[in-house]
PDB file of C-alpha atoms in Angstrom:
ATOM      1  CA  MET T 990    -164.280  69.502 -36.002  1.00 71.00           C
ATOM      2  CA  GLY T 991    -166.389  66.165 -37.117  1.00 76.00           C
ATOM      3  CA  PRO T 992    -164.851  64.057 -34.111  1.00 80.00           C
ATOM      4  CA  ILE T 993    -165.633  66.959 -31.451  1.00 82.00           C
ATOM      5  CA  LEU T 994    -169.132  66.773 -32.589  1.00 80.00           C
ATOM      6  CA  THR T 995    -169.316  63.192 -32.311  1.00 84.00           C
ATOM      7  CA  ARG T 996    -168.071  63.158 -29.126  1.00 84.00           C
ATOM      8  CA  ILE T 997    -170.807  65.616 -27.814  1.00 82.00           C
ATOM      9  CA  SER T 998    -173.427  63.857 -29.494  1.00 83.00           C
ATOM     10  CA  ALA T 999    -172.510  60.800 -27.691  1.00 84.00           C
ATOM     11  CA  LEU T1000    -172.384  62.693 -24.380  1.00 84.00           C
ATOM     12  CA  ARG T1001    -175.660  64.057 -24.787  1.00 82.00           C
ATOM     13  CA  ASP T1002    -177.032  60.889 -25.451  1.00 78.00           C
ATOM     14  CA  LEU T1003    -175.431  59.119 -22.148  1.00 80.00           C
ATOM     15  CA  ARG T1004    -177.001  62.124 -20.253  1.00 79.00           C
ATOM     16  CA  GLU T1005    -180.216  61.614 -21.616  1.00 76.00           C
ATOM     17  CA  GLU T1006    -180.326  57.630 -21.055  1.00 75.00           C
ATOM     18  CA  ALA T1007    -179.047  58.633 -17.470  1.00 73.00           C
ATOM     19  CA  GLN T1008    -181.977  61.010 -17.238  1.00 73.00           C
ATOM     20  CA  ARG T1009    -184.713  58.471 -18.027  1.00 71.00           C
ATOM     21  CA  THR T1010    -183.128  55.822 -15.737  1.00 69.00           C
ATOM     22  CA  LEU T1011    -183.565  58.063 -12.757  1.00 70.00           C
ATOM     23  CA  ALA T1012    -186.827  59.301 -13.723  1.00 73.00           C
ATOM     24  CA  ARG T1013    -188.639  55.807 -13.652  1.00 77.00           C
ATOM     25  CA  HIS T1014    -190.711  54.435 -10.972  1.00 82.00           C
ATOM     26  CA  PRO T1015    -189.219  52.669  -7.686  1.00 84.00           C
ATOM     27  CA  ALA T1016    -189.325  49.014  -8.549  1.00 86.00           C
ATOM     28  CA  VAL T1017    -189.234  46.110  -6.079  1.00 88.00           C
ATOM     29  CA  VAL T1018    -185.775  44.252  -5.907  1.00 87.00           C
ATOM     30  CA  LEU T1019    -185.911  41.753  -3.423  1.00 88.00           C
ATOM     31  CA  GLU T1020    -189.243  39.919  -2.040  1.00 86.00           C
ATOM     32  CA  CYS T1021    -188.638  38.661   1.340  1.00 84.00           C
ATOM     33  CA  GLY T1022    -185.148  37.846  -0.127  1.00 82.00           C
ATOM     34  CA  VAL T1023    -185.838  36.312  -3.371  1.00 83.00           C
ATOM     35  CA  LEU T1024    -185.521  38.335  -6.437  1.00 83.00           C
ATOM     36  CA  SER T1025    -188.472  39.999  -7.540  1.00 84.00           C
ATOM     37  CA  THR T1026    -189.923  39.605 -10.928  1.00 83.00           C
ATOM     38  CA  MET T1027    -190.442  43.400 -10.779  1.00 81.00           C
ATOM     39  CA  ALA T1028    -186.670  43.613 -10.504  1.00 83.00           C
ATOM     40  CA  PRO T1029    -185.183  45.969 -12.945  1.00 80.00           C
ATOM     41  CA  ALA T1030    -182.621  44.024 -14.068  1.00 75.00           C
ATOM     42  CA  PRO T1031    -180.481  44.271 -16.371  1.00 77.00           C
ATOM     43  CA  ASN T1032    -180.638  47.798 -15.614  1.00 78.00           C
ATOM     44  CA  PRO T1033    -179.179  49.456 -12.822  1.00 81.00           C
ATOM     45  CA  ILE T1034    -180.428  49.620  -9.373  1.00 83.00           C
ATOM     46  CA  LEU T1035    -181.277  52.898  -8.252  1.00 84.00           C
ATOM     47  CA  PRO T1036    -181.528  54.150  -4.298  1.00 84.00           C
ATOM     48  CA  SER T1037    -185.345  54.598  -4.829  1.00 85.00           C
ATOM     49  CA  ASP T1038    -185.978  50.836  -5.186  1.00 88.00           C
ATOM     50  CA  ILE T1039    -187.733  48.916  -2.826  1.00 89.00           C
ATOM     51  CA  CYS T1040    -186.885  45.935  -1.027  1.00 90.00           C
ATOM     52  CA  ASN T1041    -189.785  44.148   1.226  1.00 90.00           C
ATOM     53  CA  GLN T1042    -187.587  42.385   3.793  1.00 90.00           C
ATOM     54  CA  ILE T1043    -189.272  40.614   6.994  1.00 90.00           C
ATOM     55  CA  ILE T1044    -188.370  42.269  10.260  1.00 91.00           C
ATOM     56  CA  HIS T1045    -188.171  39.853  13.656  1.00 91.00           C
ATOM     57  CA  LEU T1046    -188.297  41.156  16.998  1.00 90.00           C
ATOM     58  CA  SER T1047    -187.143  39.834  20.222  1.00 85.00           C
ATOM     59  CA  ASP T1048    -190.844  38.255  21.042  1.00 85.00           C
ATOM     60  CA  THR T1049    -190.333  36.088  18.054  1.00 82.00           C
ATOM     61  CA  THR T1050    -193.145  38.191  16.076  1.00 88.00           C
ATOM     62  CA  SER T1051    -192.565  39.559  12.733  1.00 89.00           C
ATOM     63  CA  PHE T1052    -194.052  41.744   9.976  1.00 89.00           C
ATOM     64  CA  ALA T1053    -192.745  42.637   6.411  1.00 89.00           C
ATOM     65  CA  LEU T1054    -191.704  46.109   5.787  1.00 90.00           C
ATOM     66  CA  PRO T1055    -190.801  47.834   2.707  1.00 90.00           C
ATOM     67  CA  ILE T1056    -187.201  49.524   2.663  1.00 91.00           C
ATOM     68  CA  ARG T1057    -185.613  51.775   0.210  1.00 90.00           C
ATOM     69  CA  MET T1058    -182.177  50.754  -1.052  1.00 89.00           C
ATOM     70  CA  ASP T1059    -180.765  53.854   0.363  1.00 89.00           C
ATOM     71  CA  LYS T1060    -182.224  53.642   3.734  1.00 90.00           C
ATOM     72  CA  THR T1061    -179.358  53.463   6.760  1.00 91.00           C
ATOM     73  CA  ALA T1062    -179.653  50.998   9.399  1.00 91.00           C
ATOM     74  CA  MET T1063    -180.441  53.598  11.915  1.00 91.00           C
ATOM     75  CA  GLU T1064    -183.428  54.853   9.875  1.00 91.00           C
ATOM     76  CA  ILE T1065    -184.654  51.186   9.381  1.00 91.00           C
ATOM     77  CA  CYS T1066    -184.666  51.061  13.337  1.00 91.00           C
ATOM     78  CA  GLU T1067    -186.551  54.224  13.188  1.00 90.00           C
ATOM     79  CA  LEU T1068    -188.956  52.851  10.811  1.00 89.00           C
ATOM     80  CA  VAL T1069    -189.728  49.932  12.994  1.00 89.00           C
ATOM     81  CA  ARG T1070    -190.142  52.156  15.907  1.00 88.00           C
ATOM     82  CA  SER T1071    -192.569  54.226  14.538  1.00 87.00           C
ATOM     83  CA  ARG T1072    -194.302  50.990  13.146  1.00 85.00           C
ATOM     84  CA  LEU T1073    -194.639  49.690  16.398  1.00 83.00           C
ATOM     85  CA  ARG T1074    -195.689  53.061  17.726  1.00 79.00           C
ATOM     86  CA  SER T1075    -193.157  53.017  20.687  1.00 72.00           C
ATOM     87  CA  SER T1076    -192.344  55.817  22.617  1.00 65.00           C
ATOM     88  CA  HIS T1077    -189.574  54.253  24.740  1.00 68.00           C
ATOM     89  CA  GLY T1078    -186.254  56.044  23.985  1.00 71.00           C
ATOM     90  CA  GLU T1079    -183.804  52.911  24.191  1.00 78.00           C
ATOM     91  CA  ASP T1080    -181.215  52.547  21.370  1.00 84.00           C
ATOM     92  CA  LEU T1081    -182.224  49.953  18.884  1.00 88.00           C
ATOM     93  CA  ALA T1082    -179.982  47.683  16.811  1.00 90.00           C
ATOM     94  CA  LEU T1083    -180.315  46.071  13.593  1.00 92.00           C
ATOM     95  CA  VAL T1084    -178.917  42.420  14.189  1.00 92.00           C
ATOM     96  CA  GLU T1085    -178.579  39.553  11.404  1.00 92.00           C
ATOM     97  CA  VAL T1086    -178.686  36.242  12.990  1.00 91.00           C
ATOM     98  CA  LYS T1087    -177.356  33.454  10.845  1.00 89.00           C
ATOM     99  CA  SER T1088    -178.278  29.668  11.120  1.00 86.00           C
ATOM    100  CA  SER T1089    -175.104  29.223  12.623  1.00 85.00           C
ATOM    101  CA  GLY T1090    -175.783  31.297  15.506  1.00 86.00           C
ATOM    102  CA  GLU T1091    -173.462  33.855  14.385  1.00 89.00           C
ATOM    103  CA  LYS T1092    -174.916  37.515  15.088  1.00 90.00           C
ATOM    104  CA  VAL T1093    -173.435  40.274  12.828  1.00 91.00           C
ATOM    105  CA  VAL T1094    -174.585  43.807  13.976  1.00 91.00           C
ATOM    106  CA  PHE T1095    -174.862  46.425  11.585  1.00 92.00           C
ATOM    107  CA  TYR T1096    -173.270  50.029  11.909  1.00 90.00           C
ATOM    108  CA  ASP T1097    -175.784  52.992  11.694  1.00 89.00           C
ATOM    109  CA  GLY T1098    -174.570  53.985   8.314  1.00 90.00           C
ATOM    110  CA  ASP T1099    -174.789  50.732   6.720  1.00 90.00           C
ATOM    111  CA  VAL T1100    -177.128  50.836   3.555  1.00 89.00           C
ATOM    112  CA  SER T1101    -178.371  48.258   1.197  1.00 87.00           C
ATOM    113  CA  ILE T1102    -178.814  46.035   4.221  1.00 89.00           C
ATOM    114  CA  ALA T1103    -181.513  43.553   2.504  1.00 87.00           C
ATOM    115  CA  THR T1104    -178.620  42.677  -0.130  1.00 87.00           C
ATOM    116  CA  MET T1105    -176.137  41.675   2.611  1.00 87.00           C
ATOM    117  CA  LEU T1106    -178.324  39.029   4.231  1.00 88.00           C
ATOM    118  CA  SER T1107    -176.721  35.682   4.085  1.00 85.00           C
ATOM    119  CA  LEU T1108    -178.758  32.455   2.944  1.00 83.00           C
ATOM    120  CA  ASN T1109    -181.076  31.217   5.958  1.00 84.00           C
ATOM    121  CA  SER T1110    -180.717  34.253   8.192  1.00 89.00           C
ATOM    122  CA  LYS T1111    -183.008  36.665   9.781  1.00 90.00           C
ATOM    123  CA  LEU T1112    -183.028  40.447  10.190  1.00 92.00           C
ATOM    124  CA  TYR T1113    -183.849  41.623  14.150  1.00 92.00           C
ATOM    125  CA  VAL T1114    -184.547  44.862  15.476  1.00 91.00           C
ATOM    126  CA  VAL T1115    -184.050  44.453  19.252  1.00 90.00           C
ATOM    127  CA  SER T1116    -182.520  46.650  21.722  1.00 89.00           C
ATOM    128  CA  LYS T1117    -179.008  46.511  22.445  1.00 87.00           C
ATOM    129  CA  ASP T1118    -179.539  44.712  25.752  1.00 87.00           C
ATOM    130  CA  GLU T1119    -180.820  41.776  24.078  1.00 88.00           C
ATOM    131  CA  ILE T1120    -178.544  41.260  21.500  1.00 88.00           C
ATOM    132  CA  ASP T1121    -177.037  38.461  23.356  1.00 88.00           C
ATOM    133  CA  SER T1122    -180.499  36.621  23.793  1.00 88.00           C
ATOM    134  CA  LEU T1123    -180.944  36.043  19.787  1.00 88.00           C
ATOM    135  CA  VAL T1124    -180.627  32.318  18.997  1.00 88.00           C
ATOM    136  CA  PRO T1125    -181.508  30.743  15.649  1.00 87.00           C
ATOM    137  CA  GLN T1126    -184.924  29.590  15.313  1.00 84.00           C
ATOM    138  CA  LEU T1127    -185.803  26.013  14.086  1.00 80.00           C
ATOM    139  CA  ASP T1128    -186.777  26.779  10.568  1.00 77.00           C
ATOM    140  CA  GLN T1129    -183.308  28.479   9.890  1.00 77.00           C
ATOM    141  CA  ASN T1130    -181.340  24.862  10.077  1.00 69.00           C
ATOM    142  CA  GLY T1131    -183.983  23.341   7.291  1.00 62.00           C
ATOM    143  CA  PRO T1132    -187.066  21.756   6.920  1.00 59.00           C
ATOM    144  CA  VAL T1133    -188.573  20.522  10.499  1.00 59.00           C
ATOM    145  CA  GLU T1134    -189.493  17.036  10.816  1.00 59.00           C
ATOM    146  CA  SER T1135    -193.321  16.484   9.886  1.00 59.00           C
ATOM    147  CA  VAL T1136    -195.404  14.651  11.662  1.00 55.00           C
ATOM    148  CA  HIS T1137    -196.954  12.718   8.427  1.00 58.00           C
ATOM    149  CA  ALA T1138    -193.041  11.273   8.271  1.00 59.00           C
ATOM    150  CA  SER T1139    -193.204   9.923  11.534  1.00 61.00           C
ATOM    151  CA  VAL T1140    -196.787   8.575  10.868  1.00 64.00           C
ATOM    152  CA  MET T1141    -195.838   6.800   7.455  1.00 66.00           C
ATOM    153  CA  GLU T1142    -193.345   4.716   9.411  1.00 68.00           C
ATOM    154  CA  TYR T1143    -196.158   3.041  11.229  1.00 69.00           C
ATOM    155  CA  VAL T1144    -198.145   2.505   8.100  1.00 71.00           C
ATOM    156  CA  GLY T1145    -197.688  -0.733   5.926  1.00 74.00           C
ATOM    157  CA  SER T1146    -197.356  -0.653   2.137  1.00 78.00           C
ATOM    158  CA  HIS T1147    -200.433  -2.904   2.007  1.00 81.00           C
ATOM    159  CA  GLU T1148    -202.628  -0.711   4.146  1.00 81.00           C
ATOM    160  CA  LEU T1149    -201.331   2.439   2.132  1.00 80.00           C
ATOM    161  CA  ALA T1150    -202.215   0.610  -1.332  1.00 85.00           C
ATOM    162  CA  GLN T1151    -205.406   0.267   0.263  1.00 85.00           C
ATOM    163  CA  GLN T1152    -206.079   3.724   1.115  1.00 83.00           C
ATOM    164  CA  LEU T1153    -204.890   4.899  -2.074  1.00 85.00           C
ATOM    165  CA  LEU T1154    -207.229   2.316  -4.100  1.00 87.00           C
ATOM    166  CA  VAL T1155    -210.041   3.719  -1.911  1.00 87.00           C
ATOM    167  CA  LEU T1156    -209.010   7.007  -2.556  1.00 86.00           C
ATOM    168  CA  HIS T1157    -208.939   6.789  -6.497  1.00 86.00           C
ATOM    169  CA  THR T1158    -212.237   4.759  -6.446  1.00 86.00           C
ATOM    170  CA  GLN T1159    -213.969   7.470  -4.873  1.00 81.00           C
ATOM    171  CA  LEU T1160    -212.547  10.052  -7.380  1.00 84.00           C
ATOM    172  CA  PHE T1161    -213.162   7.700 -10.130  1.00 85.00           C
ATOM    173  CA  GLU T1162    -217.206   7.163  -9.247  1.00 86.00           C
ATOM    174  CA  ARG T1163    -217.091  11.242  -9.258  1.00 87.00           C
ATOM    175  CA  LEU T1164    -216.935  11.159 -13.336  1.00 87.00           C
ATOM    176  CA  PRO T1165    -220.110  11.161 -15.462  1.00 90.00           C
ATOM    177  CA  ALA T1166    -221.371   8.103 -16.530  1.00 89.00           C
ATOM    178  CA  LYS T1167    -220.457   8.806 -20.309  1.00 87.00           C
ATOM    179  CA  LEU T1168    -216.908   9.457 -19.259  1.00 88.00           C
ATOM    180  CA  ARG T1169    -216.519   6.108 -17.546  1.00 88.00           C
ATOM    181  CA  ARG T1170    -218.425   3.743 -19.820  1.00 87.00           C
ATOM    182  CA  GLN T1171    -215.780   5.136 -22.565  1.00 85.00           C
ATOM    183  CA  PHE T1172    -213.019   4.688 -20.142  1.00 87.00           C
ATOM    184  CA  ALA T1173    -214.229   0.973 -20.126  1.00 87.00           C
ATOM    185  CA  GLU T1174    -214.817   0.612 -23.852  1.00 85.00           C
ATOM    186  CA  PHE T1175    -211.044   1.926 -24.157  1.00 84.00           C
ATOM    187  CA  GLU T1176    -209.644  -0.290 -21.396  1.00 87.00           C
ATOM    188  CA  SER T1177    -211.110  -3.374 -23.245  1.00 86.00           C
ATOM    189  CA  LEU T1178    -209.743  -2.292 -26.531  1.00 84.00           C
ATOM    190  CA  LEU T1179    -206.240  -2.100 -25.265  1.00 85.00           C
ATOM    191  CA  ASP T1180    -206.496  -5.339 -23.305  1.00 88.00           C
ATOM    192  CA  PRO T1181    -202.863  -7.063 -23.144  1.00 88.00           C
ATOM    193  CA  SER T1182    -204.362 -10.506 -22.983  1.00 88.00           C
ATOM    194  CA  ARG T1183    -204.096 -12.988 -25.869  1.00 88.00           C
ATOM    195  CA  ASN T1184    -201.288 -10.451 -27.322  1.00 88.00           C
ATOM    196  CA  HIS T1185    -203.823  -7.951 -27.800  1.00 88.00           C
ATOM    197  CA  ARG T1186    -206.456  -9.488 -29.651  1.00 88.00           C
ATOM    198  CA  PRO T1187    -209.145  -6.825 -29.349  1.00 85.00           C
ATOM    199  CA  TYR T1188    -206.789  -4.167 -31.089  1.00 85.00           C
ATOM    200  CA  ARG T1189    -205.432  -6.379 -33.456  1.00 85.00           C
ATOM    201  CA  ALA T1190    -208.979  -7.358 -34.848  1.00 82.00           C
ATOM    202  CA  LEU T1191    -210.163  -3.795 -35.089  1.00 79.00           C
ATOM    203  CA  VAL T1192    -206.977  -2.683 -36.932  1.00 78.00           C
ATOM    204  CA  ALA T1193    -207.120  -5.632 -39.297  1.00 76.00           C
ATOM    205  CA  LYS T1194    -210.751  -5.180 -40.176  1.00 74.00           C
ATOM    206  CA  ILE T1195    -209.884  -1.319 -40.686  1.00 69.00           C
ATOM    207  CA  TYR T1196    -206.914  -2.146 -43.207  1.00 65.00           C
ATOM    208  CA  CYS T1197    -209.024  -4.881 -44.959  1.00 64.00           C
ATOM    209  CA  LYS T1198    -212.420  -2.850 -44.974  1.00 59.00           C
ATOM    210  CA  LEU T1199    -214.087  -5.306 -43.600  1.00 54.00           C
ATOM    211  CA  PRO T1200    -217.608  -4.994 -41.657  1.00 58.00           C
ATOM    212  CA  CYS T1201    -217.424  -4.304 -37.811  1.00 57.00           C
ATOM    213  CA  SER T1202    -219.186  -7.025 -35.582  1.00 55.00           C
ATOM    214  CA  ALA T1203    -218.384  -5.302 -32.432  1.00 54.00           C
ATOM    215  CA  SER T1204    -221.049  -5.201 -29.793  1.00 54.00           C
ATOM    216  CA  SER T1205    -220.409  -1.935 -28.337  1.00 58.00           C
ATOM    217  CA  ASN T1206    -222.210   1.093 -30.096  1.00 63.00           C
ATOM    218  CA  PHE T1207    -218.955   2.891 -29.145  1.00 60.00           C
ATOM    219  CA  LEU T1208    -216.844   0.740 -30.854  1.00 58.00           C
ATOM    220  CA  GLN T1209    -218.916   0.733 -33.755  1.00 62.00           C
ATOM    221  CA  ASN T1210    -218.490   4.229 -34.144  1.00 65.00           C
ATOM    222  CA  LEU T1211    -214.846   4.277 -33.525  1.00 64.00           C
ATOM    223  CA  PHE T1212    -214.421   1.853 -36.097  1.00 60.00           C
ATOM    224  CA  LEU T1213    -216.292   4.195 -38.822  1.00 60.00           C
ATOM    225  CA  GLN T1214    -214.419   7.082 -37.954  1.00 64.00           C
ATOM    226  CA  MET T1215    -211.165   5.251 -38.302  1.00 68.00           C
ATOM    227  CA  SER T1216    -209.764   6.245 -41.568  1.00 71.00           C
ATOM    228  CA  PRO T1217    -206.183   6.883 -42.687  1.00 73.00           C
ATOM    229  CA  PRO T1218    -204.219   9.104 -41.470  1.00 77.00           C
ATOM    230  CA  LEU T1219    -204.308   7.959 -37.775  1.00 78.00           C
ATOM    231  CA  ILE T1220    -201.941   7.173 -35.171  1.00 82.00           C
ATOM    232  CA  PRO T1221    -201.142   3.231 -34.681  1.00 83.00           C
ATOM    233  CA  PHE T1222    -200.373   1.954 -31.299  1.00 85.00           C
ATOM    234  CA  VAL T1223    -196.620   2.169 -31.730  1.00 87.00           C
ATOM    235  CA  PRO T1224    -195.758   0.174 -28.544  1.00 88.00           C
ATOM    236  CA  LEU T1225    -196.948  -2.787 -30.197  1.00 89.00           C
ATOM    237  CA  LEU T1226    -195.656  -2.309 -33.654  1.00 88.00           C
ATOM    238  CA  LEU T1227    -192.046  -2.119 -32.020  1.00 90.00           C
ATOM    239  CA  LYS T1228    -192.565  -5.084 -29.666  1.00 91.00           C
ATOM    240  CA  ASP T1229    -193.560  -7.114 -32.744  1.00 90.00           C
ATOM    241  CA  LEU T1230    -190.507  -6.037 -34.544  1.00 91.00           C
ATOM    242  CA  THR T1231    -188.312  -6.930 -31.667  1.00 92.00           C
ATOM    243  CA  PHE T1232    -189.775 -10.203 -31.522  1.00 92.00           C
ATOM    244  CA  ILE T1233    -189.162 -10.949 -35.213  1.00 91.00           C
ATOM    245  CA  HIS T1234    -185.964  -9.499 -35.054  1.00 91.00           C
ATOM    246  CA  GLU T1235    -184.860 -11.756 -31.953  1.00 91.00           C
ATOM    247  CA  GLY T1236    -186.714 -14.855 -32.687  1.00 91.00           C
ATOM    248  CA  ASN T1237    -185.486 -15.548 -36.252  1.00 91.00           C
ATOM    249  CA  LYS T1238    -182.153 -15.723 -37.895  1.00 90.00           C
ATOM    250  CA  THR T1239    -180.978 -13.186 -40.692  1.00 88.00           C
ATOM    251  CA  TYR T1240    -179.188 -16.085 -42.284  1.00 89.00           C
ATOM    252  CA  TYR T1241    -179.454 -19.654 -42.271  1.00 85.00           C
ATOM    253  CA  ASN T1242    -176.486 -21.817 -43.857  1.00 86.00           C
ATOM    254  CA  GLY T1243    -175.237 -18.710 -45.922  1.00 85.00           C
ATOM    255  CA  LEU T1244    -178.759 -17.796 -47.213  1.00 88.00           C
ATOM    256  CA  VAL T1245    -181.208 -14.887 -46.382  1.00 89.00           C
ATOM    257  CA  ASN T1246    -184.084 -15.922 -44.400  1.00 90.00           C
ATOM    258  CA  PHE T1247    -186.948 -13.914 -46.786  1.00 90.00           C
ATOM    259  CA  GLU T1248    -189.568 -15.334 -44.273  1.00 91.00           C
ATOM    260  CA  LYS T1249    -187.928 -12.975 -41.756  1.00 91.00           C
ATOM    261  CA  MET T1250    -188.119 -10.163 -44.070  1.00 91.00           C
ATOM    262  CA  HIS T1251    -191.660 -10.951 -45.023  1.00 91.00           C
ATOM    263  CA  MET T1252    -192.755 -10.549 -41.394  1.00 91.00           C
ATOM    264  CA  ILE T1253    -190.765  -7.219 -41.057  1.00 91.00           C
ATOM    265  CA  ALA T1254    -192.344  -6.008 -44.323  1.00 90.00           C
ATOM    266  CA  ASN T1255    -195.920  -6.853 -43.125  1.00 88.00           C
ATOM    267  CA  ILE T1256    -195.089  -4.762 -40.019  1.00 87.00           C
ATOM    268  CA  LEU T1257    -194.067  -1.848 -41.880  1.00 87.00           C
ATOM    269  CA  ARG T1258    -196.605  -2.149 -44.475  1.00 85.00           C
ATOM    270  CA  SER T1259    -199.244  -1.828 -41.920  1.00 81.00           C
ATOM    271  CA  PHE T1260    -197.376   1.025 -40.427  1.00 82.00           C
ATOM    272  CA  ARG T1261    -197.562   2.516 -43.610  1.00 83.00           C
ATOM    273  CA  GLN T1262    -201.305   1.966 -44.205  1.00 78.00           C
ATOM    274  CA  CYS T1263    -201.748   4.645 -41.180  1.00 78.00           C
ATOM    275  CA  LYS T1264    -200.768   7.306 -43.302  1.00 78.00           C
ATOM    276  CA  SER T1265    -203.417   9.227 -45.649  1.00 66.00           C
ATOM    277  CA  ARG T1266    -203.778   7.552 -49.115  1.00 59.00           C
ATOM    278  CA  TYR T1267    -201.844   8.880 -52.078  1.00 51.00           C
ATOM    279  CA  SER T1268    -203.867   8.698 -55.408  1.00 44.00           C
ATOM    280  CA  GLY T1269    -201.983   8.327 -58.716  1.00 45.00           C
ATOM    281  CA  GLY T1270    -198.745   6.650 -59.703  1.00 44.00           C
ATOM    282  CA  TYR T1271    -195.779   7.687 -61.268  1.00 43.00           C
ATOM    283  CA  THR T1272    -196.458  10.382 -63.665  1.00 43.00           C
ATOM    284  CA  PHE T1273    -193.752  12.186 -65.842  1.00 43.00           C
ATOM    285  CA  PHE T1274    -194.059  15.324 -67.854  1.00 45.00           C
ATOM    286  CA  PHE T1275    -192.335  16.183 -70.582  1.00 44.00           C
ATOM    287  CA  ARG T1276    -191.260  19.782 -71.667  1.00 47.00           C
ATOM    288  CA  LYS T1277    -190.331  20.787 -75.120  1.00 48.00           C
ATOM    289  CA  SER T1278    -187.191  22.029 -73.725  1.00 47.00           C
ATOM    290  CA  VAL T1279    -185.523  18.734 -72.718  1.00 47.00           C
ATOM    291  CA  SER T1280    -182.752  17.920 -75.052  1.00 52.00           C
ATOM    292  CA  LYS T1281    -183.094  14.427 -76.814  1.00 51.00           C
ATOM    293  CA  SER T1282    -179.731  13.450 -74.917  1.00 55.00           C
ATOM    294  CA  ARG T1283    -181.725  13.151 -71.741  1.00 51.00           C
ATOM    295  CA  TRP T1284    -184.356  11.046 -73.220  1.00 51.00           C
ATOM    296  CA  PRO T1285    -182.579   7.546 -72.608  1.00 56.00           C
ATOM    297  CA  LEU T1286    -182.154   8.339 -68.703  1.00 51.00           C
ATOM    298  CA  ILE T1287    -186.048   9.172 -68.619  1.00 50.00           C
ATOM    299  CA  MET T1288    -186.756   6.089 -70.420  1.00 52.00           C
ATOM    300  CA  HIS T1289    -184.726   4.198 -67.951  1.00 51.00           C
ATOM    301  CA  LEU T1290    -186.333   5.730 -64.638  1.00 49.00           C
ATOM    302  CA  MET T1291    -189.707   4.607 -66.576  1.00 52.00           C
ATOM    303  CA  GLN T1292    -188.469   1.139 -66.761  1.00 52.00           C
ATOM    304  CA  LEU T1293    -187.128   1.250 -63.244  1.00 50.00           C
ATOM    305  CA  GLY T1294    -190.770   2.449 -61.911  1.00 53.00           C
ATOM    306  CA  GLY T1295    -192.684  -0.526 -63.989  1.00 51.00           C
ATOM    307  CA  CYS T1296    -190.131  -2.849 -62.622  1.00 48.00           C
ATOM    308  CA  LYS T1297    -190.948  -1.832 -58.716  1.00 48.00           C
ATOM    309  CA  ARG T1298    -194.641  -2.053 -59.830  1.00 54.00           C
ATOM    310  CA  CYS T1299    -194.262  -5.514 -61.218  1.00 47.00           C
ATOM    311  CA  SER T1300    -192.183  -6.574 -58.315  1.00 48.00           C
ATOM    312  CA  SER T1301    -194.753  -5.205 -55.535  1.00 53.00           C
ATOM    313  CA  GLN T1302    -197.551  -7.315 -57.523  1.00 51.00           C
ATOM    314  CA  GLU T1303    -195.333 -10.439 -57.678  1.00 44.00           C
ATOM    315  CA  GLU T1304    -194.795  -9.921 -53.821  1.00 49.00           C
ATOM    316  CA  SER T1305    -198.518  -9.446 -52.965  1.00 54.00           C
ATOM    317  CA  ASN T1306    -199.091 -13.083 -55.078  1.00 51.00           C
ATOM    318  CA  PHE T1307    -196.636 -14.702 -53.399  1.00 46.00           C
ATOM    319  CA  ARG T1308    -198.150 -13.696 -49.700  1.00 50.00           C
TER     320      ARG T1308
END
């Protein structure tokens, strides 16, 4: 009895899910040949869903027409006839014209026409006598050559650069004076001449806590606000490390070139100074639960910490 009840419950759930699917509002599946953002995917498409399709006429005019998925080719022709308010009794045909010139005439009972169209094709509603006169349009073979492309062939690179400079200058002059002044200050600060001397001087004063003698109020305010943590000019650090590594040998006659190591250490030390300050040294907290067998290891670690501090002090004295 249990398996039968389980199957009945599963069938009931399936029936309710199908009813909810069929009861939803119609959704737009295709928008002029492109999948719409309102498409019901991954849910199934219903016959009541709509495709907004562009309909072309023999006189090169076109208009958008919402078409249900269950509409046949004959019904689409009648919709176009009512849209054009035509009272002529001539037979209309639904024709797809591909970019290669091939023409596909749909049968009267075909449905889901919008989903059957190929790439770069157009859908026509014409009389049966006009089918042979249909030809592909120019835009079906790809983008048409622009007038600007032909003009660019006669414009030299110097003239183009001059025009771009004038355009950018006009746009820059429209900015407020305060922003232009700040831009000029930053530009002078990052001047690459003399090996980035302005930037190096400012950073050195920050690290050494020296007074700033900049003539600009903007740079003085910037100097007062700059304190770790801050983001350094990393490309300049990488350039210095590259020059130090490539321009100095690591070994001389089998001996280590400690001068190179000191220069690399100075660069890395300046990079570390950009981080926030760390107050306090090494602190060890002893618990009563620590066994006496671990005390030698703890004392050894404390000695290593003391040796490290002494080594750092000696290195600073050497510099």
